Amino acid sequence: MSDTSEIDPTVTAELTRLRESIDNIDAAVVHMLAERFKCTQQVGFLKAEHQLPPADPAREARQIARLRELAESAKLDPAFAEKLLNFIIAEVIRHHETIADGAR
């Protein structure tokens, strides 16, 4: 059914509505990540100023456990949530390392 004229207009309307919601959620996720990275950049500068290591494995483990619990309560796959947070943490650490290198 590649010809859209064959699709029931109510299905097309519902598909459009759902896709618009997805687009709005995606935009919100991007903006939330941008805000998160603004905060983690400040953490990176503070760590560099005080010669603290870029990574904090104990905090990262606590955050992963916390996020897994949040994911479970939100009916989201905790393994997916952990993978996402690990990806974000790796990027934050990379930023912190760059900041620390610039402070030397």
Tab-separated table of C-alpha atoms in Angstrom:
chain	number	residue	atom	x	y	z
A	1	MET	CA	0.000	0.000	0.000
A	2	SER	CA	2.440	2.679	-1.091
A	3	ASP	CA	-0.326	4.773	-2.643
A	4	THR	CA	-1.572	7.041	0.177
A	5	SER	CA	-4.907	7.545	-1.581
A	6	GLU	CA	-5.795	3.980	-0.523
A	7	ILE	CA	-5.332	4.721	3.186
A	8	ASP	CA	-8.407	5.548	5.228
A	9	PRO	CA	-8.338	9.326	5.957
A	10	THR	CA	-8.980	8.727	9.666
A	11	VAL	CA	-5.897	6.501	9.802
A	12	THR	CA	-3.852	9.153	8.002
A	13	ALA	CA	-5.105	11.821	10.413
A	14	GLU	CA	-4.267	9.681	13.456
A	15	LEU	CA	-0.829	8.865	12.040
A	16	THR	CA	-0.181	12.577	11.483
A	17	ARG	CA	-1.328	13.422	15.016
A	18	LEU	CA	0.914	10.784	16.554
A	19	ARG	CA	3.904	11.808	14.438
A	20	GLU	CA	3.436	15.450	15.449
A	21	SER	CA	3.490	14.355	19.096
A	22	ILE	CA	6.667	12.349	18.467
A	23	ASP	CA	8.265	15.387	16.795
A	24	ASN	CA	7.368	17.555	19.806
A	25	ILE	CA	8.777	14.984	22.228
A	26	ASP	CA	11.980	14.716	20.179
A	27	ALA	CA	12.373	18.500	20.325
A	28	ALA	CA	11.853	18.456	24.094
A	29	VAL	CA	14.441	15.678	24.492
A	30	VAL	CA	17.005	17.687	22.504
A	31	HIS	CA	16.358	20.797	24.593
A	32	MET	CA	16.570	18.820	27.840
A	33	LEU	CA	19.866	17.265	26.750
A	34	ALA	CA	21.200	20.714	25.874
A	35	GLU	CA	20.300	21.944	29.374
A	36	ARG	CA	21.871	18.857	30.928
A	37	PHE	CA	25.105	19.432	29.014
A	38	LYS	CA	25.183	23.091	30.091
A	39	CYS	CA	25.175	21.870	33.707
A	40	THR	CA	27.751	19.168	33.106
A	41	GLN	CA	30.025	21.698	31.375
A	42	GLN	CA	29.936	23.770	34.577
A	43	VAL	CA	30.794	20.631	36.542
A	44	GLY	CA	33.710	20.046	34.153
A	45	PHE	CA	35.090	23.537	34.751
A	46	LEU	CA	34.720	23.134	38.514
A	47	LYS	CA	36.487	19.757	38.413
A	48	ALA	CA	39.295	21.174	36.269
A	49	GLU	CA	39.710	24.166	38.574
A	50	HIS	CA	40.089	21.853	41.577
A	51	GLN	CA	42.044	19.148	39.737
A	52	LEU	CA	39.343	16.532	40.237
A	53	PRO	CA	39.172	13.564	37.856
A	54	PRO	CA	36.831	13.868	34.849
A	55	ALA	CA	34.996	10.670	35.766
A	56	ASP	CA	33.274	9.783	39.035
A	57	PRO	CA	32.530	6.033	38.841
A	58	ALA	CA	30.659	5.942	42.168
A	59	ARG	CA	28.290	8.735	41.113
A	60	GLU	CA	27.859	7.187	37.684
A	61	ALA	CA	26.880	3.854	39.265
A	62	ARG	CA	24.356	5.605	41.522
A	63	GLN	CA	22.897	7.488	38.555
A	64	ILE	CA	22.583	4.312	36.497
A	65	ALA	CA	20.812	2.515	39.346
A	66	ARG	CA	18.512	5.519	39.846
A	67	LEU	CA	17.720	5.761	36.141
A	68	ARG	CA	16.990	2.039	35.917
A	69	GLU	CA	14.464	2.415	38.758
A	70	LEU	CA	12.874	5.422	37.056
A	71	ALA	CA	12.697	3.506	33.796
A	72	GLU	CA	11.001	0.554	35.454
A	73	SER	CA	8.385	2.782	37.090
A	74	ALA	CA	7.815	4.513	33.735
A	75	LYS	CA	7.411	1.156	31.933
A	76	LEU	CA	10.585	1.779	29.906
A	77	ASP	CA	13.132	-0.963	29.333
A	78	PRO	CA	15.764	-0.394	32.075
A	79	ALA	CA	18.512	-1.853	29.864
A	80	PHE	CA	17.707	0.732	27.195
A	81	ALA	CA	17.721	3.521	29.791
A	82	GLU	CA	21.096	2.328	31.074
A	83	LYS	CA	22.559	2.245	27.556
A	84	LEU	CA	21.306	5.764	26.939
A	85	LEU	CA	22.760	7.066	30.196
A	86	ASN	CA	26.085	5.306	29.549
A	87	PHE	CA	26.243	7.030	26.157
A	88	ILE	CA	25.529	10.410	27.773
A	89	ILE	CA	28.044	9.796	30.581
A	90	ALA	CA	30.762	8.897	28.062
A	91	GLU	CA	30.141	12.179	26.246
A	92	VAL	CA	30.201	14.138	29.513
A	93	ILE	CA	33.512	12.535	30.498
A	94	ARG	CA	34.927	13.376	27.072
A	95	HIS	CA	33.884	17.010	27.602
A	96	HIS	CA	35.408	17.024	31.096
A	97	GLU	CA	38.681	15.629	29.738
A	98	THR	CA	38.759	18.344	27.067
A	99	ILE	CA	38.108	21.022	29.672
A	100	ALA	CA	40.821	19.593	31.958
A	101	ASP	CA	43.311	19.486	29.081
A	102	GLY	CA	42.583	23.134	28.346
A	103	ALA	CA	43.105	24.093	31.988
A	104	ARG	CA	46.651	22.660	32.106
